[in-house]
PDB file of C-alpha atoms in Angstrom:
ATOM      1  CA  MET T   1      13.107  23.662   0.196  1.00 73.00           C
ATOM      2  CA  SER T   2      15.026  24.563  -2.808  1.00 79.00           C
ATOM      3  CA  SER T   3      13.868  23.282  -6.381  1.00 82.00           C
ATOM      4  CA  ALA T   4      16.981  21.283  -6.779  1.00 82.00           C
ATOM      5  CA  LEU T   5      16.191  19.324  -3.460  1.00 83.00           C
ATOM      6  CA  TRP T   6      12.503  19.036  -4.211  1.00 87.00           C
ATOM      7  CA  GLY T   7      13.553  17.193  -7.723  1.00 87.00           C
ATOM      8  CA  THR T   8      15.675  15.021  -5.945  1.00 86.00           C
ATOM      9  CA  LEU T   9      12.853  13.966  -3.410  1.00 86.00           C
ATOM     10  CA  LEU T  10      10.141  13.532  -6.499  1.00 89.00           C
ATOM     11  CA  ALA T  11      12.748  11.292  -8.067  1.00 88.00           C
ATOM     12  CA  ALA T  12      13.387   8.934  -4.613  1.00 85.00           C
ATOM     13  CA  CYS T  13       9.324   8.741  -4.280  1.00 88.00           C
ATOM     14  CA  ILE T  14       9.125   7.416  -7.763  1.00 88.00           C
ATOM     15  CA  VAL T  15      11.623   4.783  -7.631  1.00 82.00           C
ATOM     16  CA  ILE T  16       9.841   3.970  -3.945  1.00 81.00           C
ATOM     17  CA  SER T  17       6.400   3.925  -5.442  1.00 86.00           C
ATOM     18  CA  PHE T  18       7.781   1.774  -8.105  1.00 86.00           C
ATOM     19  CA  THR T  19       8.996  -0.593  -5.801  1.00 78.00           C
ATOM     20  CA  PRO T  20       6.419  -3.602  -5.224  1.00 76.00           C
ATOM     21  CA  GLY T  21       5.079  -4.661  -2.068  1.00 82.00           C
ATOM     22  CA  ALA T  22       2.207  -5.283  -0.075  1.00 84.00           C
ATOM     23  CA  GLY T  23       0.527  -1.749  -0.965  1.00 88.00           C
ATOM     24  CA  ALA T  24       0.865  -2.665  -4.837  1.00 88.00           C
ATOM     25  CA  ILE T  25      -0.369  -6.186  -4.470  1.00 88.00           C
ATOM     26  CA  ASN T  26      -3.479  -4.635  -2.167  1.00 90.00           C
ATOM     27  CA  THR T  27      -3.978  -2.185  -5.266  1.00 92.00           C
ATOM     28  CA  MET T  28      -4.261  -4.899  -7.716  1.00 89.00           C
ATOM     29  CA  SER T  29      -6.496  -7.068  -5.856  1.00 87.00           C
ATOM     30  CA  ASN T  30      -8.711  -4.322  -5.174  1.00 90.00           C
ATOM     31  CA  ALA T  31      -8.913  -3.317  -8.892  1.00 90.00           C
ATOM     32  CA  LEU T  32      -9.453  -6.867 -10.065  1.00 85.00           C
ATOM     33  CA  SER T  33     -12.270  -7.566  -7.125  1.00 82.00           C
ATOM     34  CA  GLN T  34     -14.300  -4.040  -7.018  1.00 84.00           C
ATOM     35  CA  GLY T  35     -12.709  -2.189 -10.374  1.00 84.00           C
ATOM     36  CA  TRP T  36     -10.467   0.675 -10.931  1.00 87.00           C
ATOM     37  CA  ARG T  37     -12.371   3.357  -9.941  1.00 89.00           C
ATOM     38  CA  ARG T  38     -13.217   1.831  -6.488  1.00 90.00           C
ATOM     39  CA  SER T  39      -9.988   0.524  -5.762  1.00 91.00           C
ATOM     40  CA  ILE T  40      -8.822   4.429  -5.140  1.00 94.00           C
ATOM     41  CA  TRP T  41     -10.476   3.759  -1.644  1.00 95.00           C
ATOM     42  CA  GLY T  42      -7.576   1.029  -0.651  1.00 94.00           C
ATOM     43  CA  ILE T  43      -5.106   3.838  -2.053  1.00 95.00           C
ATOM     44  CA  ILE T  44      -6.289   6.240   0.303  1.00 95.00           C
ATOM     45  CA  GLY T  45      -5.917   4.178   3.306  1.00 95.00           C
ATOM     46  CA  GLN T  46      -2.599   3.678   2.134  1.00 94.00           C
ATOM     47  CA  GLN T  47      -1.417   7.389   1.741  1.00 94.00           C
ATOM     48  CA  LEU T  48      -2.858   7.769   5.476  1.00 95.00           C
ATOM     49  CA  ALA T  49      -0.576   5.140   6.681  1.00 92.00           C
ATOM     50  CA  LEU T  50       2.337   7.039   5.137  1.00 91.00           C
ATOM     51  CA  ILE T  51       1.220  10.406   6.653  1.00 92.00           C
ATOM     52  CA  VAL T  52       1.430   8.361   9.930  1.00 91.00           C
ATOM     53  CA  HIS T  53       4.736   7.277   9.149  1.00 89.00           C
ATOM     54  CA  VAL T  54       6.115  10.617   8.684  1.00 87.00           C
ATOM     55  CA  ILE T  55       4.428  12.203  11.427  1.00 88.00           C
ATOM     56  CA  ILE T  56       5.797   9.016  13.813  1.00 85.00           C
ATOM     57  CA  VAL T  57       9.404   9.865  12.273  1.00 83.00           C
ATOM     58  CA  ALA T  58       9.265  13.479  12.754  1.00 82.00           C
ATOM     59  CA  ALA T  59       8.319  12.946  16.676  1.00 81.00           C
ATOM     60  CA  GLY T  60      10.954  11.115  16.992  1.00 79.00           C
ATOM     61  CA  VAL T  61       9.088   7.682  17.743  1.00 74.00           C
ATOM     62  CA  GLY T  62      10.411   6.093  14.661  1.00 69.00           C
ATOM     63  CA  LEU T  63      13.886   6.275  16.285  1.00 72.00           C
ATOM     64  CA  ILE T  64      12.382   4.335  19.391  1.00 76.00           C
ATOM     65  CA  VAL T  65      11.230   1.867  17.178  1.00 71.00           C
ATOM     66  CA  SER T  66      14.208   1.572  15.264  1.00 69.00           C
ATOM     67  CA  GLN T  67      16.154   1.073  18.264  1.00 77.00           C
ATOM     68  CA  SER T  68      13.960  -1.241  20.283  1.00 79.00           C
ATOM     69  CA  GLU T  69      14.319  -4.584  18.906  1.00 81.00           C
ATOM     70  CA  LEU T  70      11.213  -5.915  20.997  1.00 84.00           C
ATOM     71  CA  LEU T  71       8.950  -2.828  19.530  1.00 79.00           C
ATOM     72  CA  PHE T  72      10.196  -3.483  16.072  1.00 79.00           C
ATOM     73  CA  ASN T  73       9.582  -7.397  16.192  1.00 82.00           C
ATOM     74  CA  ILE T  74       5.891  -6.777  17.768  1.00 84.00           C
ATOM     75  CA  ILE T  75       5.036  -4.425  14.781  1.00 79.00           C
ATOM     76  CA  ARG T  76       6.794  -6.916  12.606  1.00 79.00           C
ATOM     77  CA  TYR T  77       4.924  -9.681  13.238  1.00 86.00           C
ATOM     78  CA  ALA T  78       1.798  -8.264  13.760  1.00 84.00           C
ATOM     79  CA  GLY T  79       2.050  -7.132   9.835  1.00 80.00           C
ATOM     80  CA  ALA T  80       3.107 -10.151   8.757  1.00 84.00           C
ATOM     81  CA  ALA T  81       0.140 -12.082  10.571  1.00 87.00           C
ATOM     82  CA  TYR T  82      -2.385  -9.310   8.971  1.00 84.00           C
ATOM     83  CA  LEU T  83      -0.875  -9.940   5.712  1.00 85.00           C
ATOM     84  CA  VAL T  84      -1.160 -13.783   6.007  1.00 88.00           C
ATOM     85  CA  TYR T  85      -4.952 -13.284   7.160  1.00 87.00           C
ATOM     86  CA  LEU T  86      -5.430 -11.049   4.011  1.00 83.00           C
ATOM     87  CA  GLY T  87      -4.023 -13.919   1.743  1.00 85.00           C
ATOM     88  CA  ILE T  88      -5.834 -16.937   3.305  1.00 91.00           C
ATOM     89  CA  ARG T  89      -9.086 -14.688   3.352  1.00 85.00           C
ATOM     90  CA  LEU T  90      -8.646 -14.215  -0.499  1.00 81.00           C
ATOM     91  CA  ILE T  91      -7.539 -17.771  -1.221  1.00 87.00           C
ATOM     92  CA  LEU T  92     -10.968 -19.199   0.311  1.00 87.00           C
ATOM     93  CA  ALA T  93     -12.790 -16.124  -1.121  1.00 78.00           C
ATOM     94  CA  LYS T  94     -15.929 -17.493  -3.201  1.00 78.00           C
ATOM     95  CA  PRO T  95     -15.691 -16.445  -6.932  1.00 69.00           C
ATOM     96  CA  THR T  96     -18.498 -14.139  -7.954  1.00 68.00           C
ATOM     97  CA  LEU T  97     -19.724 -14.312 -11.366  1.00 58.00           C
ATOM     98  CA  SER T  98     -20.992 -11.290 -13.354  1.00 52.00           C
ATOM     99  CA  SER T  99     -23.270 -11.157 -16.240  1.00 44.00           C
ATOM    100  CA  THR T 100     -21.522  -7.911 -18.169  1.00 43.00           C
ATOM    101  CA  ASP T 101     -18.858  -8.434 -20.321  1.00 40.00           C
ATOM    102  CA  ASP T 102     -17.517  -4.857 -20.147  1.00 42.00           C
ATOM    103  CA  ASP T 103     -17.024  -5.189 -16.759  1.00 49.00           C
ATOM    104  CA  PRO T 104     -16.363  -8.302 -14.835  1.00 46.00           C
ATOM    105  CA  VAL T 105     -16.794  -7.278 -11.303  1.00 50.00           C
ATOM    106  CA  ALA T 106     -20.229  -4.769 -11.999  1.00 50.00           C
ATOM    107  CA  ASP T 107     -22.234  -7.338 -10.417  1.00 50.00           C
ATOM    108  CA  ALA T 108     -19.997  -8.260  -7.930  1.00 54.00           C
ATOM    109  CA  PRO T 109     -20.700  -7.678  -4.075  1.00 59.00           C
ATOM    110  CA  SER T 110     -19.223  -4.237  -3.525  1.00 73.00           C
ATOM    111  CA  GLU T 111     -16.871  -4.095  -0.560  1.00 76.00           C
ATOM    112  CA  GLY T 112     -17.636  -0.745   1.597  1.00 83.00           C
ATOM    113  CA  ARG T 113     -15.625   1.851   0.845  1.00 88.00           C
ATOM    114  CA  TRP T 114     -14.465   2.168   4.912  1.00 92.00           C
ATOM    115  CA  SER T 115     -13.461  -1.389   4.752  1.00 91.00           C
ATOM    116  CA  MET T 116     -11.280  -0.745   1.724  1.00 93.00           C
ATOM    117  CA  VAL T 117      -9.621   2.452   3.495  1.00 95.00           C
ATOM    118  CA  ARG T 118      -8.886   0.364   6.775  1.00 93.00           C
ATOM    119  CA  ARG T 119      -7.466  -2.597   5.118  1.00 93.00           C
ATOM    120  CA  GLY T 120      -5.244  -0.210   3.044  1.00 93.00           C
ATOM    121  CA  LEU T 121      -4.464   1.681   6.118  1.00 94.00           C
ATOM    122  CA  TRP T 122      -3.348  -1.376   8.086  1.00 92.00           C
ATOM    123  CA  VAL T 123      -1.457  -2.930   5.047  1.00 89.00           C
ATOM    124  CA  ASN T 124       0.642  -0.013   5.104  1.00 87.00           C
ATOM    125  CA  LEU T 125       0.778   0.615   8.477  1.00 88.00           C
ATOM    126  CA  LEU T 126       1.939  -2.567  10.070  1.00 83.00           C
ATOM    127  CA  ASN T 127       5.416  -2.410   8.423  1.00 78.00           C
ATOM    128  CA  PRO T 128       7.918  -1.407  10.792  1.00 72.00           C
ATOM    129  CA  LYS T 129      10.812  -1.327   8.106  1.00 70.00           C
ATOM    130  CA  ALA T 130       8.684   1.171   6.629  1.00 76.00           C
ATOM    131  CA  ILE T 131       9.182   3.256   9.726  1.00 77.00           C
ATOM    132  CA  VAL T 132      13.158   2.864   9.665  1.00 75.00           C
ATOM    133  CA  PHE T 133      13.139   3.626   5.867  1.00 78.00           C
ATOM    134  CA  PHE T 134      11.502   6.910   6.352  1.00 81.00           C
ATOM    135  CA  LEU T 135      13.896   7.523   9.429  1.00 78.00           C
ATOM    136  CA  ALA T 136      16.572   6.722   6.877  1.00 75.00           C
ATOM    137  CA  PHE T 137      15.148   8.788   4.002  1.00 78.00           C
ATOM    138  CA  ILE T 138      13.349  11.686   5.409  1.00 81.00           C
ATOM    139  CA  PRO T 139      16.657  13.718   7.010  1.00 77.00           C
ATOM    140  CA  GLN T 140      17.964  13.818   4.001  1.00 78.00           C
ATOM    141  CA  PHE T 141      15.576  16.138   2.985  1.00 81.00           C
ATOM    142  CA  VAL T 142      15.060  18.610   6.031  1.00 80.00           C
ATOM    143  CA  ARG T 143      17.079  21.000   6.583  1.00 82.00           C
ATOM    144  CA  LEU T 144      17.537  21.952  10.322  1.00 76.00           C
ATOM    145  CA  ASP T 145      18.555  25.606   9.798  1.00 79.00           C
ATOM    146  CA  GLN T 146      14.795  26.044   8.235  1.00 83.00           C
ATOM    147  CA  PRO T 147      11.303  25.830   9.370  1.00 86.00           C
ATOM    148  CA  GLN T 148      10.231  22.328   9.935  1.00 82.00           C
ATOM    149  CA  LEU T 149       6.487  22.175   9.269  1.00 87.00           C
ATOM    150  CA  PRO T 150       6.885  23.808   5.505  1.00 88.00           C
ATOM    151  CA  GLN T 151       9.621  21.061   4.927  1.00 86.00           C
ATOM    152  CA  TYR T 152       7.481  17.904   6.068  1.00 88.00           C
ATOM    153  CA  LEU T 153       4.338  19.356   4.361  1.00 90.00           C
ATOM    154  CA  THR T 154       6.376  19.347   1.228  1.00 91.00           C
ATOM    155  CA  ILE T 155       7.460  15.679   1.736  1.00 89.00           C
ATOM    156  CA  ILE T 156       4.286  14.515   2.513  1.00 91.00           C
ATOM    157  CA  VAL T 157       2.213  16.006   0.120  1.00 93.00           C
ATOM    158  CA  THR T 158       4.866  14.924  -2.772  1.00 93.00           C
ATOM    159  CA  THR T 159       5.215  11.436  -1.506  1.00 91.00           C
ATOM    160  CA  ILE T 160       1.075  11.071  -1.701  1.00 93.00           C
ATOM    161  CA  ALA T 161       1.089  12.313  -4.960  1.00 94.00           C
ATOM    162  CA  VAL T 162       3.515  10.571  -6.478  1.00 93.00           C
ATOM    163  CA  ASP T 163       2.204   7.401  -4.704  1.00 93.00           C
ATOM    164  CA  ILE T 164      -1.637   7.945  -5.679  1.00 95.00           C
ATOM    165  CA  VAL T 165      -0.244   8.491  -9.453  1.00 95.00           C
ATOM    166  CA  VAL T 166       2.038   5.193  -9.773  1.00 93.00           C
ATOM    167  CA  MET T 167      -0.967   3.043  -7.291  1.00 93.00           C
ATOM    168  CA  TRP T 168      -3.919   4.261  -9.387  1.00 92.00           C
ATOM    169  CA  GLY T 169      -2.135   4.964 -12.712  1.00 91.00           C
ATOM    170  CA  PHE T 170       0.047   2.077 -12.839  1.00 90.00           C
ATOM    171  CA  PHE T 171      -0.869  -0.478 -10.561  1.00 89.00           C
ATOM    172  CA  ALA T 172      -4.312  -0.567 -10.686  1.00 90.00           C
ATOM    173  CA  ALA T 173      -4.407  -0.349 -14.220  1.00 90.00           C
ATOM    174  CA  ALA T 174      -2.244  -3.524 -14.573  1.00 85.00           C
ATOM    175  CA  ALA T 175      -4.983  -5.345 -13.135  1.00 83.00           C
ATOM    176  CA  ARG T 176      -7.002  -4.580 -16.185  1.00 79.00           C
ATOM    177  CA  PRO T 177      -5.825  -7.148 -18.870  1.00 78.00           C
ATOM    178  CA  PHE T 178      -6.540  -9.962 -16.208  1.00 75.00           C
ATOM    179  CA  ARG T 179     -10.388  -8.950 -15.511  1.00 73.00           C
ATOM    180  CA  ARG T 180     -10.896 -10.785 -18.932  1.00 72.00           C
ATOM    181  CA  LEU T 181      -9.610 -13.759 -16.758  1.00 69.00           C
ATOM    182  CA  ALA T 182     -11.956 -12.650 -14.144  1.00 67.00           C
ATOM    183  CA  ARG T 183     -14.853 -13.335 -16.215  1.00 69.00           C
ATOM    184  CA  SER T 184     -14.855 -17.172 -15.124  1.00 71.00           C
ATOM    185  CA  GLU T 185     -15.721 -18.898 -11.781  1.00 76.00           C
ATOM    186  CA  ARG T 186     -11.912 -20.934 -12.686  1.00 79.00           C
ATOM    187  CA  GLY T 187     -10.111 -17.578 -13.735  1.00 76.00           C
ATOM    188  CA  GLN T 188     -11.388 -15.631 -10.650  1.00 75.00           C
ATOM    189  CA  ARG T 189     -10.326 -18.841  -8.321  1.00 82.00           C
ATOM    190  CA  THR T 190      -6.803 -18.688  -9.988  1.00 83.00           C
ATOM    191  CA  LEU T 191      -6.302 -14.714  -9.375  1.00 79.00           C
ATOM    192  CA  ASN T 192      -7.570 -15.306  -6.022  1.00 80.00           C
ATOM    193  CA  ILE T 193      -4.952 -17.913  -5.123  1.00 87.00           C
ATOM    194  CA  VAL T 194      -2.199 -15.769  -7.012  1.00 84.00           C
ATOM    195  CA  PHE T 195      -2.921 -12.473  -5.299  1.00 81.00           C
ATOM    196  CA  GLY T 196      -3.578 -14.739  -1.577  1.00 84.00           C
ATOM    197  CA  CYS T 197      -0.103 -16.442  -2.220  1.00 89.00           C
ATOM    198  CA  LEU T 198       1.505 -13.209  -2.886  1.00 84.00           C
ATOM    199  CA  PHE T 199       0.114 -11.380   0.451  1.00 82.00           C
ATOM    200  CA  ILE T 200       1.368 -14.509   1.976  1.00 88.00           C
ATOM    201  CA  VAL T 201       5.035 -14.352   0.264  1.00 86.00           C
ATOM    202  CA  VAL T 202       5.395 -10.601   1.419  1.00 81.00           C
ATOM    203  CA  ALA T 203       4.193 -11.308   4.975  1.00 82.00           C
ATOM    204  CA  ALA T 204       7.626 -14.240   5.202  1.00 84.00           C
ATOM    205  CA  LEU T 205       9.680 -11.603   4.069  1.00 79.00           C
ATOM    206  CA  LEU T 206       8.459  -9.339   6.555  1.00 75.00           C
ATOM    207  CA  ALA T 207       8.669 -11.862   9.090  1.00 76.00           C
ATOM    208  CA  LEU T 208      11.973 -13.334   7.950  1.00 76.00           C
ATOM    209  CA  VAL T 209      14.246 -10.985   6.272  1.00 63.00           C
ATOM    210  CA  HIS T 210      16.157  -8.727   8.397  1.00 56.00           C
TER     211      HIS T 210
END
C-alpha cells in the first residue's frame, strides 16, 4: 500500500471513528461506571468485532449478508434487541455511591474485564450495517494486483489503532467531566437514564432506518 493511499485510509478511519454510535456510547458508559482506565476492556472488545467485520468482508461473507434481506434483518434486529437490553439494564441499574472524591467509581463494584470485552464485542458485532459499510469501504484500499494479506493487515492495524485512540482518548475522556455528577445517587440515576436511552435510540435507528 502506497503512502498516499495509506494516508487516505488513515483520514477515513479518523472520520469513521469520530462518528457517534453504539461503540462510543458503550465506551462513555464504561468510563463513567468503571473509570477511564478500565474502559479499555470494552474498547478491546469493540476492536475484536472490527477484526471480525474485516475478515467477514475479506472472506466474501459480507457480500452474502448484504444481498440476503433475511440474513441482514436477522442480524439487524438481533443487534437492536441487544442494545435495547443494554439500555433497559442501565436504566434499571442501582446507583452505587463512592466515598472517594477523586474517583466517584472507586468504591463501586467492578465489572469483570471479560464481561466488558464481551459486551464491547457484541455491541459492534451485531451491526449488519457495519458489514455493509466495510464491504463498500475496504475494496477502495485493496489492490487486486498486489498480495492481499499485507493489505488487509494494514487496514486492520490502522483501523484498530485509530479507533482505540479516538475511543479511549476522546470518548472515554469526554465522560470525565460527568463523573462529578456521578458522586450523588440522583446524578448517577440521571446518567444511567441518559445513556440507557441513548442505547435504545441507537437500537431504534438500527432497526427502523434502512
